[in-house]
PDB file of C-alpha atoms in Angstrom:
ATOM      1  CA  MET A   1      46.183 115.657 -66.269  1.00  0.00           C
ATOM      2  CA  ARG A   2      47.718 112.177 -66.106  1.00  0.00           C
ATOM      3  CA  LEU A   3      47.265 110.163 -62.970  1.00  0.00           C
ATOM      4  CA  ASN A   4      50.071 107.959 -61.865  1.00  0.00           C
ATOM      5  CA  GLU A   5      50.493 105.719 -58.840  1.00  0.00           C
ATOM      6  CA  SER A   6      51.816 108.502 -56.652  1.00  0.00           C
ATOM      7  CA  THR A   7      48.975 110.942 -57.380  1.00  0.00           C
ATOM      8  CA  SER A   8      46.038 108.607 -57.715  1.00  0.00           C
ATOM      9  CA  ALA A   9      43.798 108.815 -54.671  1.00  0.00           C
ATOM     10  CA  SER A  10      41.494 106.160 -56.059  1.00  0.00           C
ATOM     11  CA  ARG A  11      44.032 103.334 -55.903  1.00  0.00           C
ATOM     12  CA  CYS A  12      44.024 101.046 -52.922  1.00  0.00           C
ATOM     13  CA  SER A  13      46.592  98.760 -51.419  1.00  0.00           C
ATOM     14  CA  LYS A  14      46.389  95.076 -52.224  1.00  0.00           C
ATOM     15  CA  SER A  15      45.112  94.161 -48.747  1.00  0.00           C
ATOM     16  CA  THR A  16      42.567  97.021 -48.708  1.00  0.00           C
ATOM     17  CA  CYS A  17      41.219  95.996 -52.116  1.00  0.00           C
ATOM     18  CA  ARG A  18      41.036  92.363 -51.007  1.00  0.00           C
ATOM     19  CA  CYS A  19      39.113  93.371 -47.890  1.00  0.00           C
ATOM     20  CA  MET A  20      36.765  95.528 -49.953  1.00  0.00           C
ATOM     21  CA  SER A  21      36.143  92.647 -52.366  1.00  0.00           C
ATOM     22  CA  TYR A  22      35.293  90.332 -49.429  1.00  0.00           C
ATOM     23  CA  GLN A  23      32.915  92.973 -48.081  1.00  0.00           C
ATOM     24  CA  LEU A  24      31.288  93.375 -51.504  1.00  0.00           C
ATOM     25  CA  ALA A  25      30.920  89.609 -51.957  1.00  0.00           C
ATOM     26  CA  LEU A  26      29.493  89.292 -48.446  1.00  0.00           C
ATOM     27  CA  ALA A  27      27.094  92.185 -49.053  1.00  0.00           C
ATOM     28  CA  LEU A  28      25.866  90.551 -52.264  1.00  0.00           C
ATOM     29  CA  LEU A  29      25.489  87.198 -50.542  1.00  0.00           C
ATOM     30  CA  LEU A  30      23.536  88.830 -47.727  1.00  0.00           C
ATOM     31  CA  LEU A  31      21.362  91.052 -49.941  1.00  0.00           C
ATOM     32  CA  LEU A  32      20.355  88.495 -52.567  1.00  0.00           C
ATOM     33  CA  PRO A  33      18.267  86.393 -50.167  1.00  0.00           C
ATOM     34  CA  ARG A  34      15.999  89.401 -49.564  1.00  0.00           C
ATOM     35  CA  PHE A  35      14.664  88.824 -53.060  1.00  0.00           C
ATOM     36  CA  CYS A  36      14.264  85.097 -52.477  1.00  0.00           C
ATOM     37  CA  ASP A  37      13.248  83.015 -49.470  1.00  0.00           C
ATOM     38  CA  GLY A  38      16.287  83.776 -47.267  1.00  0.00           C
ATOM     39  CA  VAL A  39      19.549  81.908 -46.975  1.00  0.00           C
ATOM     40  CA  ASN A  40      19.840  78.176 -46.674  1.00  0.00           C
ATOM     41  CA  MET A  41      22.426  76.440 -44.496  1.00  0.00           C
ATOM     42  CA  GLN A  42      24.893  75.996 -47.371  1.00  0.00           C
ATOM     43  CA  GLN A  43      24.756  79.722 -48.227  1.00  0.00           C
ATOM     44  CA  PHE A  44      25.154  80.558 -44.539  1.00  0.00           C
ATOM     45  CA  ILE A  45      28.283  78.395 -44.228  1.00  0.00           C
ATOM     46  CA  GLN A  46      29.672  80.059 -47.376  1.00  0.00           C
ATOM     47  CA  SER A  47      29.086  83.489 -45.811  1.00  0.00           C
ATOM     48  CA  LEU A  48      30.892  82.318 -42.651  1.00  0.00           C
ATOM     49  CA  ASP A  49      33.855  81.289 -44.799  1.00  0.00           C
ATOM     50  CA  MET A  50      33.875  84.661 -46.581  1.00  0.00           C
ATOM     51  CA  MET A  51      33.838  86.538 -43.279  1.00  0.00           C
ATOM     52  CA  ARG A  52      36.658  84.337 -41.989  1.00  0.00           C
ATOM     53  CA  ASN A  53      38.685  84.970 -45.135  1.00  0.00           C
ATOM     54  CA  GLY A  54      38.085  88.713 -44.798  1.00  0.00           C
ATOM     55  CA  CYS A  55      39.164  88.977 -41.157  1.00  0.00           C
ATOM     56  CA  MET A  56      41.697  86.205 -40.593  1.00  0.00           C
ATOM     57  CA  PRO A  57      44.626  87.857 -42.454  1.00  0.00           C
ATOM     58  CA  LYS A  58      44.357  90.928 -40.213  1.00  0.00           C
ATOM     59  CA  PHE A  59      45.052  89.041 -36.986  1.00  0.00           C
ATOM     60  CA  LYS A  60      47.412  86.356 -35.729  1.00  0.00           C
ATOM     61  CA  VAL A  61      44.810  83.650 -35.176  1.00  0.00           C
ATOM     62  CA  GLN A  62      45.170  79.905 -35.509  1.00  0.00           C
ATOM     63  CA  VAL A  63      42.829  78.064 -37.882  1.00  0.00           C
ATOM     64  CA  ASP A  64      42.332  75.296 -35.314  1.00  0.00           C
ATOM     65  CA  GLN A  65      41.094  77.885 -32.785  1.00  0.00           C
ATOM     66  CA  LEU A  66      38.680  79.304 -35.354  1.00  0.00           C
ATOM     67  CA  ASP A  67      37.444  75.821 -36.196  1.00  0.00           C
ATOM     68  CA  ARG A  68      36.813  75.147 -32.510  1.00  0.00           C
ATOM     69  CA  ILE A  69      34.966  78.442 -32.083  1.00  0.00           C
ATOM     70  CA  ARG A  70      32.871  77.772 -35.191  1.00  0.00           C
ATOM     71  CA  ASP A  71      31.517  74.751 -33.341  1.00  0.00           C
ATOM     72  CA  GLY A  72      31.054  76.629 -30.071  1.00  0.00           C
ATOM     73  CA  ASP A  73      34.185  75.426 -28.255  1.00  0.00           C
ATOM     74  CA  PHE A  74      35.547  78.333 -26.186  1.00  0.00           C
ATOM     75  CA  SER A  75      37.482  76.105 -23.764  1.00  0.00           C
ATOM     76  CA  PHE A  76      40.812  77.887 -24.284  1.00  0.00           C
ATOM     77  CA  GLU A  77      42.091  81.286 -23.152  1.00  0.00           C
ATOM     78  CA  PRO A  78      41.598  83.949 -25.859  1.00  0.00           C
ATOM     79  CA  ASP A  79      44.272  86.460 -26.769  1.00  0.00           C
ATOM     80  CA  GLN A  80      43.667  90.000 -28.048  1.00  0.00           C
ATOM     81  CA  ASP A  81      44.056  88.957 -31.696  1.00  0.00           C
ATOM     82  CA  LEU A  82      41.340  86.325 -31.390  1.00  0.00           C
ATOM     83  CA  GLN A  83      38.994  88.743 -29.650  1.00  0.00           C
ATOM     84  CA  CYS A  84      39.599  91.426 -32.285  1.00  0.00           C
ATOM     85  CA  TYR A  85      39.154  88.874 -35.086  1.00  0.00           C
ATOM     86  CA  MET A  86      35.695  88.257 -33.644  1.00  0.00           C
ATOM     87  CA  LYS A  87      35.006  92.001 -33.591  1.00  0.00           C
ATOM     88  CA  CYS A  88      36.065  92.177 -37.253  1.00  0.00           C
ATOM     89  CA  VAL A  89      33.522  89.461 -38.092  1.00  0.00           C
ATOM     90  CA  ALA A  90      30.835  91.335 -36.149  1.00  0.00           C
ATOM     91  CA  GLN A  91      31.674  94.437 -38.150  1.00  0.00           C
ATOM     92  CA  LEU A  92      31.323  92.555 -41.450  1.00  0.00           C
ATOM     93  CA  ALA A  93      28.003  91.155 -40.235  1.00  0.00           C
ATOM     94  CA  GLY A  94      26.724  94.674 -39.556  1.00  0.00           C
ATOM     95  CA  THR A  95      26.260  94.237 -35.808  1.00  0.00           C
ATOM     96  CA  LEU A  96      28.498  97.051 -34.549  1.00  0.00           C
ATOM     97  CA  THR A  97      27.663 100.686 -33.911  1.00  0.00           C
ATOM     98  CA  LYS A  98      29.658 103.494 -35.516  1.00  0.00           C
ATOM     99  CA  LYS A  99      31.735 103.585 -32.314  1.00  0.00           C
ATOM    100  CA  GLY A 100      32.623  99.891 -32.744  1.00  0.00           C
ATOM    101  CA  GLU A 101      30.375  98.646 -29.942  1.00  0.00           C
ATOM    102  CA  PHE A 102      28.359  95.445 -30.322  1.00  0.00           C
ATOM    103  CA  SER A 103      24.678  96.283 -30.806  1.00  0.00           C
ATOM    104  CA  VAL A 104      22.009  93.792 -29.749  1.00  0.00           C
ATOM    105  CA  SER A 105      19.376  95.607 -31.830  1.00  0.00           C
ATOM    106  CA  LYS A 106      21.584  95.554 -34.940  1.00  0.00           C
ATOM    107  CA  ALA A 107      22.290  91.855 -34.397  1.00  0.00           C
ATOM    108  CA  GLN A 108      18.569  91.140 -34.096  1.00  0.00           C
ATOM    109  CA  ALA A 109      17.886  93.119 -37.275  1.00  0.00           C
ATOM    110  CA  GLN A 110      20.533  91.140 -39.190  1.00  0.00           C
ATOM    111  CA  MET A 111      19.282  87.700 -38.126  1.00  0.00           C
ATOM    112  CA  PRO A 112      16.567  87.319 -40.807  1.00  0.00           C
ATOM    113  CA  ILE A 113      19.069  88.418 -43.435  1.00  0.00           C
ATOM    114  CA  ILE A 114      22.135  86.336 -42.580  1.00  0.00           C
ATOM    115  CA  LEU A 115      20.764  83.284 -40.760  1.00  0.00           C
ATOM    116  CA  PRO A 116      18.857  80.339 -42.224  1.00  0.00           C
ATOM    117  CA  ALA A 117      15.304  80.041 -40.896  1.00  0.00           C
ATOM    118  CA  GLU A 118      16.160  77.119 -38.596  1.00  0.00           C
ATOM    119  CA  LEU A 119      18.768  79.179 -36.698  1.00  0.00           C
ATOM    120  CA  GLN A 120      16.859  82.440 -36.338  1.00  0.00           C
ATOM    121  CA  GLU A 121      14.725  81.661 -33.287  1.00  0.00           C
ATOM    122  CA  PRO A 122      17.485  79.868 -31.338  1.00  0.00           C
ATOM    123  CA  ALA A 123      19.809  82.814 -32.080  1.00  0.00           C
ATOM    124  CA  LYS A 124      17.222  85.330 -30.828  1.00  0.00           C
ATOM    125  CA  VAL A 125      16.746  83.382 -27.607  1.00  0.00           C
ATOM    126  CA  ALA A 126      20.510  83.035 -27.065  1.00  0.00           C
ATOM    127  CA  LEU A 127      21.156  86.709 -27.820  1.00  0.00           C
ATOM    128  CA  ASN A 128      18.405  87.790 -25.434  1.00  0.00           C
ATOM    129  CA  HIS A 129      19.879  85.536 -22.736  1.00  0.00           C
ATOM    130  CA  CYS A 130      23.411  86.882 -23.320  1.00  0.00           C
ATOM    131  CA  LYS A 131      22.806  90.560 -24.087  1.00  0.00           C
ATOM    132  CA  ASP A 132      24.363  91.657 -20.781  1.00  0.00           C
ATOM    133  CA  ALA A 133      27.486  89.462 -21.066  1.00  0.00           C
ATOM    134  CA  GLN A 134      29.358  92.344 -22.673  1.00  0.00           C
ATOM    135  CA  LYS A 135      28.637  94.873 -19.921  1.00  0.00           C
ATOM    136  CA  GLU A 136      31.464  93.807 -17.624  1.00  0.00           C
ATOM    137  CA  HIS A 137      34.084  94.379 -20.356  1.00  0.00           C
ATOM    138  CA  LYS A 138      35.450  97.742 -21.471  1.00  0.00           C
ATOM    139  CA  ASP A 139      37.394  96.596 -24.533  1.00  0.00           C
ATOM    140  CA  THR A 140      35.174  96.408 -27.622  1.00  0.00           C
ATOM    141  CA  CYS A 141      36.954  93.277 -28.881  1.00  0.00           C
ATOM    142  CA  ALA A 142      36.361  91.532 -25.549  1.00  0.00           C
ATOM    143  CA  LYS A 143      32.693  92.537 -25.610  1.00  0.00           C
ATOM    144  CA  VAL A 144      32.107  90.703 -28.897  1.00  0.00           C
ATOM    145  CA  TYR A 145      34.119  87.706 -27.735  1.00  0.00           C
ATOM    146  CA  TYR A 146      32.253  87.287 -24.443  1.00  0.00           C
ATOM    147  CA  ILE A 147      28.776  87.765 -25.866  1.00  0.00           C
ATOM    148  CA  SER A 148      29.641  85.143 -28.507  1.00  0.00           C
ATOM    149  CA  LYS A 149      31.018  82.806 -25.849  1.00  0.00           C
ATOM    150  CA  CYS A 150      27.861  83.217 -23.796  1.00  0.00           C
ATOM    151  CA  MET A 151      25.694  82.386 -26.812  1.00  0.00           C
ATOM    152  CA  ALA A 152      27.754  79.273 -27.526  1.00  0.00           C
ATOM    153  CA  ASP A 153      27.556  78.180 -23.887  1.00  0.00           C
ATOM    154  CA  PHE A 154      23.801  78.790 -23.889  1.00  0.00           C
ATOM    155  CA  ASP A 155      23.011  76.827 -27.083  1.00  0.00           C
ATOM    156  CA  ARG A 156      26.065  75.114 -28.537  1.00  0.00           C
ATOM    157  CA  ALA A 157      23.999  72.940 -30.875  1.00  0.00           C
ATOM    158  CA  ASN A 158      22.809  75.994 -32.820  1.00  0.00           C
ATOM    159  CA  PHE A 159      25.897  78.190 -32.518  1.00  0.00           C
ATOM    160  CA  LYS A 160      28.036  78.957 -35.576  1.00  0.00           C
ATOM    161  CA  PHE A 161      30.775  81.559 -35.970  1.00  0.00           C
ATOM    162  CA  PRO A 162      33.206  82.307 -38.802  1.00  0.00           C
TER     163      PRO A 162
END
């Protein structure tokens, strides 16, 4: 039996394949440090860029807004696309449940894998401080946005986001 484009179930669209390749590259970047001494700051920044490149095309977000958020500046009103971009990043980082909810325990488990040593303790403290920031929001995109905003407000000097 010959497979062609119309019958092949294994083919993927260009955007789906691109997303899968970003996820594979991110997974490799995140898994390799387990066999070494963890990620350094340069590797961490590269992983932030990969997550940004994987999620940004899916949403109408401005690069200048993402640059501001990367540095912890949440001083502008977010729209739904920005909030859902942040949920996409959380999904790539492995911090969401199967239902798409932000999980504090999953985030804590990922910290030693994706964060350089110097950011791990400040991130744990900030996450513990902000774990309830999501409770007043029903939308899963808003939950990720507001817990991230809380963490940035709590410790802007150590906050980084793709």
